[in-house]
mmCIF file with all atom_site columns, C-alpha atoms in Angstrom:
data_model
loop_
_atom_site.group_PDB
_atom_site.id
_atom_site.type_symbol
_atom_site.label_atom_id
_atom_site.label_alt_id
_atom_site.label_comp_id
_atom_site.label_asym_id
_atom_site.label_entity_id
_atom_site.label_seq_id
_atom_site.pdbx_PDB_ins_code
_atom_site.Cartn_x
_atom_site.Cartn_y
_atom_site.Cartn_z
_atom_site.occupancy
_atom_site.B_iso_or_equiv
_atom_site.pdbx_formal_charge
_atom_site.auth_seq_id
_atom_site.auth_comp_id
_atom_site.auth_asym_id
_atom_site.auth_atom_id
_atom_site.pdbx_PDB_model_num
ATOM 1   C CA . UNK Q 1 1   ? 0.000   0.000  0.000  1.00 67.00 ? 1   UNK Q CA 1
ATOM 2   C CA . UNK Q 1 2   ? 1.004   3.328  -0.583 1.00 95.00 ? 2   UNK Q CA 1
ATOM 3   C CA . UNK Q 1 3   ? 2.173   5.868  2.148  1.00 97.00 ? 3   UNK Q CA 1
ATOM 4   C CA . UNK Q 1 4   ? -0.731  8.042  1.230  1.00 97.00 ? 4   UNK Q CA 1
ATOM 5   C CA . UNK Q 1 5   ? -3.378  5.687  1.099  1.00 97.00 ? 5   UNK Q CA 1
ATOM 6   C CA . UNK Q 1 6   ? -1.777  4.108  4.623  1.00 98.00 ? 6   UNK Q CA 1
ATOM 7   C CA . UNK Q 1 7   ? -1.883  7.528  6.403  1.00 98.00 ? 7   UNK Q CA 1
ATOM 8   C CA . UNK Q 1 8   ? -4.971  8.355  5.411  1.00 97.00 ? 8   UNK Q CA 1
ATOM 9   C CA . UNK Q 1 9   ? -6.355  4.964  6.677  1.00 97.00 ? 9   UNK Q CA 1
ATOM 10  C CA . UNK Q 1 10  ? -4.622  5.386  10.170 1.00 98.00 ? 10  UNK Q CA 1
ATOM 11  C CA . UNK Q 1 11  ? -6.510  9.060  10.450 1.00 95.00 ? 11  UNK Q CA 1
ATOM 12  C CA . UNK Q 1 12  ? -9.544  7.500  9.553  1.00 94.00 ? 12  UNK Q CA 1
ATOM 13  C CA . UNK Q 1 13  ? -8.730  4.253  12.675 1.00 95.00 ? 13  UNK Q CA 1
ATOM 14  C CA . UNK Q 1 14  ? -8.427  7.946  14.827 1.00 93.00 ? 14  UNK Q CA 1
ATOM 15  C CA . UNK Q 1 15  ? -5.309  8.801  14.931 1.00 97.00 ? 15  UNK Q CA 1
ATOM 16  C CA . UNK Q 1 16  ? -4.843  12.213 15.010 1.00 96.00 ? 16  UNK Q CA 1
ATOM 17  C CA . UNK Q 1 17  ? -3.176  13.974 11.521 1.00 97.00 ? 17  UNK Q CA 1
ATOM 18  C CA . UNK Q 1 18  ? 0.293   13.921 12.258 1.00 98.00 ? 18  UNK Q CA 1
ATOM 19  C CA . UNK Q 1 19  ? 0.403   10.498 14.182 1.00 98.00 ? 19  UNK Q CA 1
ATOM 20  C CA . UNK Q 1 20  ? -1.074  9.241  10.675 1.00 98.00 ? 20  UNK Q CA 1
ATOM 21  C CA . UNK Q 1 21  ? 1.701   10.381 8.628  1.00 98.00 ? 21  UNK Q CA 1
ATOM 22  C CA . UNK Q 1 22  ? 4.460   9.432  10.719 1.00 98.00 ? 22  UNK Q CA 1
ATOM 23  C CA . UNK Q 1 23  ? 2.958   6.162  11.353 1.00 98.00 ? 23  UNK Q CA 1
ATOM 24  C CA . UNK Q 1 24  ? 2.760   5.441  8.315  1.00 98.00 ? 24  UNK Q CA 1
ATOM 25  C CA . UNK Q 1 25  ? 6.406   5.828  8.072  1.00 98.00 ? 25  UNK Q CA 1
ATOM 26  C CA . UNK Q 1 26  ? 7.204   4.083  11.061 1.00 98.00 ? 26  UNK Q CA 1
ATOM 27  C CA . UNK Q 1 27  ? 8.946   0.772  9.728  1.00 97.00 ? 27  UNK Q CA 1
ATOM 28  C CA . UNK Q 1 28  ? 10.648  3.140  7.320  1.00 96.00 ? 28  UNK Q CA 1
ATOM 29  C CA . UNK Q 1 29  ? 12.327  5.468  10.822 1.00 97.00 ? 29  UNK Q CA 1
ATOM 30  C CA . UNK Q 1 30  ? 13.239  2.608  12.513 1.00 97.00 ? 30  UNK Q CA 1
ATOM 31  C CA . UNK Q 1 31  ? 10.916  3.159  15.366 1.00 98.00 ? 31  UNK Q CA 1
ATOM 32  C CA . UNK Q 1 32  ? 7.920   1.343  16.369 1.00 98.00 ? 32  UNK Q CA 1
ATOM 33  C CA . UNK Q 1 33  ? 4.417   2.273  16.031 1.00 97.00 ? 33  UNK Q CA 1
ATOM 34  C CA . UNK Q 1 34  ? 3.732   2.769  19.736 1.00 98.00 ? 34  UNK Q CA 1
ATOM 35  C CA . UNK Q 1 35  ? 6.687   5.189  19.802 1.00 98.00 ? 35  UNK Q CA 1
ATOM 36  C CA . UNK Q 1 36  ? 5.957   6.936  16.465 1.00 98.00 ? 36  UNK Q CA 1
ATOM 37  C CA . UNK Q 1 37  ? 2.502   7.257  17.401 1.00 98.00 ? 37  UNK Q CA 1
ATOM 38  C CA . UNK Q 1 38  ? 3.584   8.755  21.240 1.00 98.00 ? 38  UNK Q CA 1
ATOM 39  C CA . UNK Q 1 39  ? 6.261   11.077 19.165 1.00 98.00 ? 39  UNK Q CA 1
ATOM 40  C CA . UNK Q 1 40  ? 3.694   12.794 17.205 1.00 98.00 ? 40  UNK Q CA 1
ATOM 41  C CA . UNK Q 1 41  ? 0.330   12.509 19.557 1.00 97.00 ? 41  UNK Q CA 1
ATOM 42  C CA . UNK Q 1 42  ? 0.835   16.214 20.357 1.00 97.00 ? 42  UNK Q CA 1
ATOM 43  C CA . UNK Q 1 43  ? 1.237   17.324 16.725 1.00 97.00 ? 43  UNK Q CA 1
ATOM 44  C CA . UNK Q 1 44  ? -2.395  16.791 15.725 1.00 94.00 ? 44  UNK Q CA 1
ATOM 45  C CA . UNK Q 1 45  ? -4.843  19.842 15.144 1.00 91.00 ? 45  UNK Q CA 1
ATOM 46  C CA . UNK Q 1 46  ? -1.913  22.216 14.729 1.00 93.00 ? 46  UNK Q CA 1
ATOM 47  C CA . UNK Q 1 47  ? -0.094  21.162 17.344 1.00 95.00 ? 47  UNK Q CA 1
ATOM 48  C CA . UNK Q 1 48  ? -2.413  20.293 20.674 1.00 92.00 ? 48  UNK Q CA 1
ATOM 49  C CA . UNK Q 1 49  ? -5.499  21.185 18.460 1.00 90.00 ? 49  UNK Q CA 1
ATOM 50  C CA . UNK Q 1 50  ? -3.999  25.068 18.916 1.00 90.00 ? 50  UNK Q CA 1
ATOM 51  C CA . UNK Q 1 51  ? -4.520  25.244 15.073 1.00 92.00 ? 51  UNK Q CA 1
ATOM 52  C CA . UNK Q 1 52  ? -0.752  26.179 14.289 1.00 94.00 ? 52  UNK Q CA 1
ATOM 53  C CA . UNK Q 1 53  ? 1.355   24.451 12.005 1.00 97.00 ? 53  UNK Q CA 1
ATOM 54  C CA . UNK Q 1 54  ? -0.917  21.726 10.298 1.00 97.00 ? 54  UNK Q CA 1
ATOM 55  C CA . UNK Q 1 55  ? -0.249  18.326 11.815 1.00 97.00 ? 55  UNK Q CA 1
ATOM 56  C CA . UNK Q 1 56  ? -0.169  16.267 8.545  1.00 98.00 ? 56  UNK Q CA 1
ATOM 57  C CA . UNK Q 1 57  ? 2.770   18.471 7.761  1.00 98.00 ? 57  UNK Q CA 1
ATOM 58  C CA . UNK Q 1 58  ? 4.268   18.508 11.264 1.00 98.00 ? 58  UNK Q CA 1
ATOM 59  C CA . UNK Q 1 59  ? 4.388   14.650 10.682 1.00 98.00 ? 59  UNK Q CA 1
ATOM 60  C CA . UNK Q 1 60  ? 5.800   14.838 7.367  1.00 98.00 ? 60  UNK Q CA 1
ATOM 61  C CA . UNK Q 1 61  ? 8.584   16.834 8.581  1.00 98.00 ? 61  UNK Q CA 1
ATOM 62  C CA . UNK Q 1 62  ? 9.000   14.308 11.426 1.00 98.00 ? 62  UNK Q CA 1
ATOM 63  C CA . UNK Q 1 63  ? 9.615   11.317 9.526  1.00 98.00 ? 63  UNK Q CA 1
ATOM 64  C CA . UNK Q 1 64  ? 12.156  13.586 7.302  1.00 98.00 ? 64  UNK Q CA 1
ATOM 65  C CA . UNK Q 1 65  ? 14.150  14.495 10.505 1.00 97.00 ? 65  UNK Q CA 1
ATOM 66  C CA . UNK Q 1 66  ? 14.067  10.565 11.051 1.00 97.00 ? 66  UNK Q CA 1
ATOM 67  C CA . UNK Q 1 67  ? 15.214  9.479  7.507  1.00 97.00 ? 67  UNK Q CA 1
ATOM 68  C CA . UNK Q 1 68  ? 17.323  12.243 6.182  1.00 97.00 ? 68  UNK Q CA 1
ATOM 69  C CA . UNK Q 1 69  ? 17.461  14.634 8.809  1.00 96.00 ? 69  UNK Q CA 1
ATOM 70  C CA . UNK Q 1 70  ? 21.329  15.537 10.548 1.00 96.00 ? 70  UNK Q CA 1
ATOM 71  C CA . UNK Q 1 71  ? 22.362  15.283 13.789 1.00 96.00 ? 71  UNK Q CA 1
ATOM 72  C CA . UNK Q 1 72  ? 25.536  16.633 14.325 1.00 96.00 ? 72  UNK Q CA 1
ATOM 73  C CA . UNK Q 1 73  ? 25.340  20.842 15.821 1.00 96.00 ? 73  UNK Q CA 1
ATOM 74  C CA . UNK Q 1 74  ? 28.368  21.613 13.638 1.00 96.00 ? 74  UNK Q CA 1
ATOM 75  C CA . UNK Q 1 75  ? 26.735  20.149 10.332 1.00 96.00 ? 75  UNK Q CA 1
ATOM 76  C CA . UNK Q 1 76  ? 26.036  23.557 8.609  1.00 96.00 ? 76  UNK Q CA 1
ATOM 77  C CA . UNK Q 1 77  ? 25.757  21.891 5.063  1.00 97.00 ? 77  UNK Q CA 1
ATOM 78  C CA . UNK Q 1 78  ? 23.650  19.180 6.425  1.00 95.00 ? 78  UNK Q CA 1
ATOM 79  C CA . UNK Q 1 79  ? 21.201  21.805 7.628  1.00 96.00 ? 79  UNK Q CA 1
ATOM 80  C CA . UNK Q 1 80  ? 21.006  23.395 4.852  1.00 97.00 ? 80  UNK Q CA 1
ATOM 81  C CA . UNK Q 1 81  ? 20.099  20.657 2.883  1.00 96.00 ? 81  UNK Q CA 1
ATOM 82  C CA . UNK Q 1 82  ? 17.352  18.919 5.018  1.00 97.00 ? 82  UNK Q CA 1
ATOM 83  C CA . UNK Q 1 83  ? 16.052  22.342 5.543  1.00 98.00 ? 83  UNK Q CA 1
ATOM 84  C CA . UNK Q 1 84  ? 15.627  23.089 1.832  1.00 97.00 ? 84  UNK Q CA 1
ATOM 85  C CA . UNK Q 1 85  ? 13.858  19.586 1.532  1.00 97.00 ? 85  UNK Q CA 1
ATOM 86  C CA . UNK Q 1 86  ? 11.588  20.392 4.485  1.00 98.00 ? 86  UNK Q CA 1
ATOM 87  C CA . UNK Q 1 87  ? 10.589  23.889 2.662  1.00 98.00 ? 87  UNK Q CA 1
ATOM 88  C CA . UNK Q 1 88  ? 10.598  22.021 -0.709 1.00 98.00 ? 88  UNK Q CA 1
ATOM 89  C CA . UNK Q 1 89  ? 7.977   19.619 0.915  1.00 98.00 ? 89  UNK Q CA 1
ATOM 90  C CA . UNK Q 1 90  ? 6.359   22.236 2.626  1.00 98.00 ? 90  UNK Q CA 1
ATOM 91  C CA . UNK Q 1 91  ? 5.847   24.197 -0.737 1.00 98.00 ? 91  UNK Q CA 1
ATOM 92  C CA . UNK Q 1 92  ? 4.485   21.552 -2.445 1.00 97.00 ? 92  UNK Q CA 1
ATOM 93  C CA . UNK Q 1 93  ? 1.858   20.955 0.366  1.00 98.00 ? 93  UNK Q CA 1
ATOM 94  C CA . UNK Q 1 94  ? 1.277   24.653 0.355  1.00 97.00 ? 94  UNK Q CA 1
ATOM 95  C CA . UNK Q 1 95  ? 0.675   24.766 -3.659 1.00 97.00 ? 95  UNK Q CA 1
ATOM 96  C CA . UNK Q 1 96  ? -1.684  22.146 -3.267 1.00 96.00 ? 96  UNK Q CA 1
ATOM 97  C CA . UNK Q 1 97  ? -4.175  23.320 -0.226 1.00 95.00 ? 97  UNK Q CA 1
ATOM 98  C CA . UNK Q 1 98  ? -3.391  27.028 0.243  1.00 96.00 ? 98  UNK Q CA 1
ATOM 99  C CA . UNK Q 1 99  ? -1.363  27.326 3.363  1.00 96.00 ? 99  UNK Q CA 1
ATOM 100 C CA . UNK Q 1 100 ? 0.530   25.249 6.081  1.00 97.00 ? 100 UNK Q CA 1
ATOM 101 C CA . UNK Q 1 101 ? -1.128  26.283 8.925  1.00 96.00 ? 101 UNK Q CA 1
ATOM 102 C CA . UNK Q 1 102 ? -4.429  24.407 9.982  1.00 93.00 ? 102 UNK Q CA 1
ATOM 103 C CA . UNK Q 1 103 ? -6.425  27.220 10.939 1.00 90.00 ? 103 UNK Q CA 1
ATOM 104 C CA . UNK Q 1 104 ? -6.252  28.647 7.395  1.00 93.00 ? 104 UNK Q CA 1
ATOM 105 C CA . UNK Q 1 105 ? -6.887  24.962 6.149  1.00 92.00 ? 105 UNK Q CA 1
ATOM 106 C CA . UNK Q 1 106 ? -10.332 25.009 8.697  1.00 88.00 ? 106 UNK Q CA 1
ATOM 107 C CA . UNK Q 1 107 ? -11.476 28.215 7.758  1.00 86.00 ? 107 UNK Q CA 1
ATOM 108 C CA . UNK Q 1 108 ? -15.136 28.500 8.549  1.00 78.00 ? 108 UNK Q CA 1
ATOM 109 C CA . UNK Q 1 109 ? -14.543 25.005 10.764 1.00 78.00 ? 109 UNK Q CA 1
ATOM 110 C CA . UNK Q 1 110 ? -15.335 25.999 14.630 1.00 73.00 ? 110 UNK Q CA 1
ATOM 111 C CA . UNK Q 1 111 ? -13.410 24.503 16.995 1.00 73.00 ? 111 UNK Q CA 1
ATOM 112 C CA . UNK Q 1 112 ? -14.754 23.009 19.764 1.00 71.00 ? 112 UNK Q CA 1
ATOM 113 C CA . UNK Q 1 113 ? -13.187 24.508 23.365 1.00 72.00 ? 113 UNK Q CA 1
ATOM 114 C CA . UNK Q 1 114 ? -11.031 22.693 25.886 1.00 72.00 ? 114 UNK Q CA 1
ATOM 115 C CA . UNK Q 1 115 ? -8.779  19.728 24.710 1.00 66.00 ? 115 UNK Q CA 1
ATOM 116 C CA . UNK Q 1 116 ? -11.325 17.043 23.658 1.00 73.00 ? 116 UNK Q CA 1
ATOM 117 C CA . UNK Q 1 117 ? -11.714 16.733 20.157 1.00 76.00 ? 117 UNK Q CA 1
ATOM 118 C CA . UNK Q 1 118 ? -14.435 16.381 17.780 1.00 75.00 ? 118 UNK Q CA 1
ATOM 119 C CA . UNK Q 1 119 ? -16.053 13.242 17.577 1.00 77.00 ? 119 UNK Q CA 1
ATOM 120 C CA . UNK Q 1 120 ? -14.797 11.557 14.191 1.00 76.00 ? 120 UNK Q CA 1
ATOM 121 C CA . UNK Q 1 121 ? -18.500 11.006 12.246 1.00 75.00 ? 121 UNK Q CA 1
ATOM 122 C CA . UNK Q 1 122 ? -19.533 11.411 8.589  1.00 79.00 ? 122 UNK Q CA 1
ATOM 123 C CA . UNK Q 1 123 ? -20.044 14.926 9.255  1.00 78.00 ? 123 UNK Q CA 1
ATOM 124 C CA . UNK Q 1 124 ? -16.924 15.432 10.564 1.00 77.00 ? 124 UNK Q CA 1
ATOM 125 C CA . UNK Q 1 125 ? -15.346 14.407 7.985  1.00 74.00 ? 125 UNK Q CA 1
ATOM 126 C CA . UNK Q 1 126 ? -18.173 16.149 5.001  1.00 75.00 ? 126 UNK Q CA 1
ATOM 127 C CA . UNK Q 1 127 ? -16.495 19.294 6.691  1.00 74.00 ? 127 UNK Q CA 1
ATOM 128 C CA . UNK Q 1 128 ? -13.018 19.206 7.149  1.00 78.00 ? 128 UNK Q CA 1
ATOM 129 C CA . UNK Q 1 129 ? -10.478 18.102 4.824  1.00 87.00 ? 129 UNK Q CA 1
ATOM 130 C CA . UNK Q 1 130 ? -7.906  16.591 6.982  1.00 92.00 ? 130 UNK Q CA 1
ATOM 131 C CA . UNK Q 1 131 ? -7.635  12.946 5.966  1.00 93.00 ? 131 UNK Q CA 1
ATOM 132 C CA . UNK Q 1 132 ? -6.667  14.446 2.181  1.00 95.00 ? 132 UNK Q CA 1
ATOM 133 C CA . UNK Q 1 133 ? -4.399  16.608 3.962  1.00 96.00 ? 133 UNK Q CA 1
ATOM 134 C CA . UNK Q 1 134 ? -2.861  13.479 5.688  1.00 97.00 ? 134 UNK Q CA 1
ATOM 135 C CA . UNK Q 1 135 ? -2.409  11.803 2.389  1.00 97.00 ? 135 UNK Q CA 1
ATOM 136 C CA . UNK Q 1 136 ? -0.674  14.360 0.297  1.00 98.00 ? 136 UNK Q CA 1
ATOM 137 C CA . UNK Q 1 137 ? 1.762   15.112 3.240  1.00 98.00 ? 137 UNK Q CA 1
ATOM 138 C CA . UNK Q 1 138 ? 2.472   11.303 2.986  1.00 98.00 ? 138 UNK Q CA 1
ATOM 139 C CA . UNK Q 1 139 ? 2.752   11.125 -0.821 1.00 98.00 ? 139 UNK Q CA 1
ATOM 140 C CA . UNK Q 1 140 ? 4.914   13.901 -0.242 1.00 97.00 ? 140 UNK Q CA 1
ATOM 141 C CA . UNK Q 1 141 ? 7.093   12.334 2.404  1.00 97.00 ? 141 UNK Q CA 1
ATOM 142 C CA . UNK Q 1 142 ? 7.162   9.165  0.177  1.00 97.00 ? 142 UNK Q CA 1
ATOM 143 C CA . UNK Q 1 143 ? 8.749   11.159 -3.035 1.00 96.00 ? 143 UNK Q CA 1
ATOM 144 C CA . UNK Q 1 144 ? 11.433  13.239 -0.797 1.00 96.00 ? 144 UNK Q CA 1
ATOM 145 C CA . UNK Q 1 145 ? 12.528  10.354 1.609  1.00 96.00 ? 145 UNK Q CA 1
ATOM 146 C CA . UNK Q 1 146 ? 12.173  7.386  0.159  1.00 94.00 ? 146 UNK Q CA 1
ATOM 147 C CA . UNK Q 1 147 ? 12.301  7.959  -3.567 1.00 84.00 ? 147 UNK Q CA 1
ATOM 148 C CA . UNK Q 1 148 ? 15.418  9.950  -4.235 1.00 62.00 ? 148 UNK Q CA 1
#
């Protein structure tokens, strides 16, 4: 199965956006599902449903630190180039939906107070388009990190 179609079957089990995409990289990382779905549990709704950063592309960006992120402080050239792939993927996310940030992406979407989420229904989903947000930022993980 695809790393789009995946994540966007994990969202709709419940996970929350970003736990989807990173899941669905999981194998990929190295890291096991209980610990890549713990890593990015705070990611979803824009990070702790505060509507920032969209989680779909919070978990993209997660599994890219994993895969072909650096890790030494002193790597200047290394930083450079995962950060150019992380705005490269970013971009492309952007050109497809509009924006990066989850409150533009639920424009018009009221959020419910407090930290409980919505209930995940029919209608839920009719109005918000997170689970194709999940997939792209997978099919766009799956090109940059695992493709090139």
């Amino acid at each position: 199965m695809d790393k789009g179609q995946l994540a966007y079957d994990l969202f709709h089990q419940g996970y929350n956006c970003a736990q989807a995409v990173l899941l669905a990289f999981a194998e990929d990382c190295g890291i096991s599902e209980k610990a890549a779905a713990k890593i990015a549990s705070s990611f979803g709704g824009g990070v702790g449903r505060l509507r920032e950063v969209c989680g779909a592309v919070s978990g993209m960006c997660m599994a890219a630190g994993l895969l072909k992120g650096y890790s030494d402080a002193g790597d200047v050239q290394g930083r450079s180039e995962h950060y150019a792939r992380i705005q490269q993927m970013a971009g492309e996310f952007r050109e497809k939906f509009g924006s990066i940030v989850c409150r533009d992406l639920l424009s018009g979407v009221n959020a419910t107070t407090g930290g409980a989420p919505e209930e995940r229904t029919a209608e839920y989903y009719k109005k918000r388009s997170c689970d194709e947000c999940v997939r792209l930022a997978a099919e766009i993980a799956e090109k940059y990190l695992l493709n090139d």
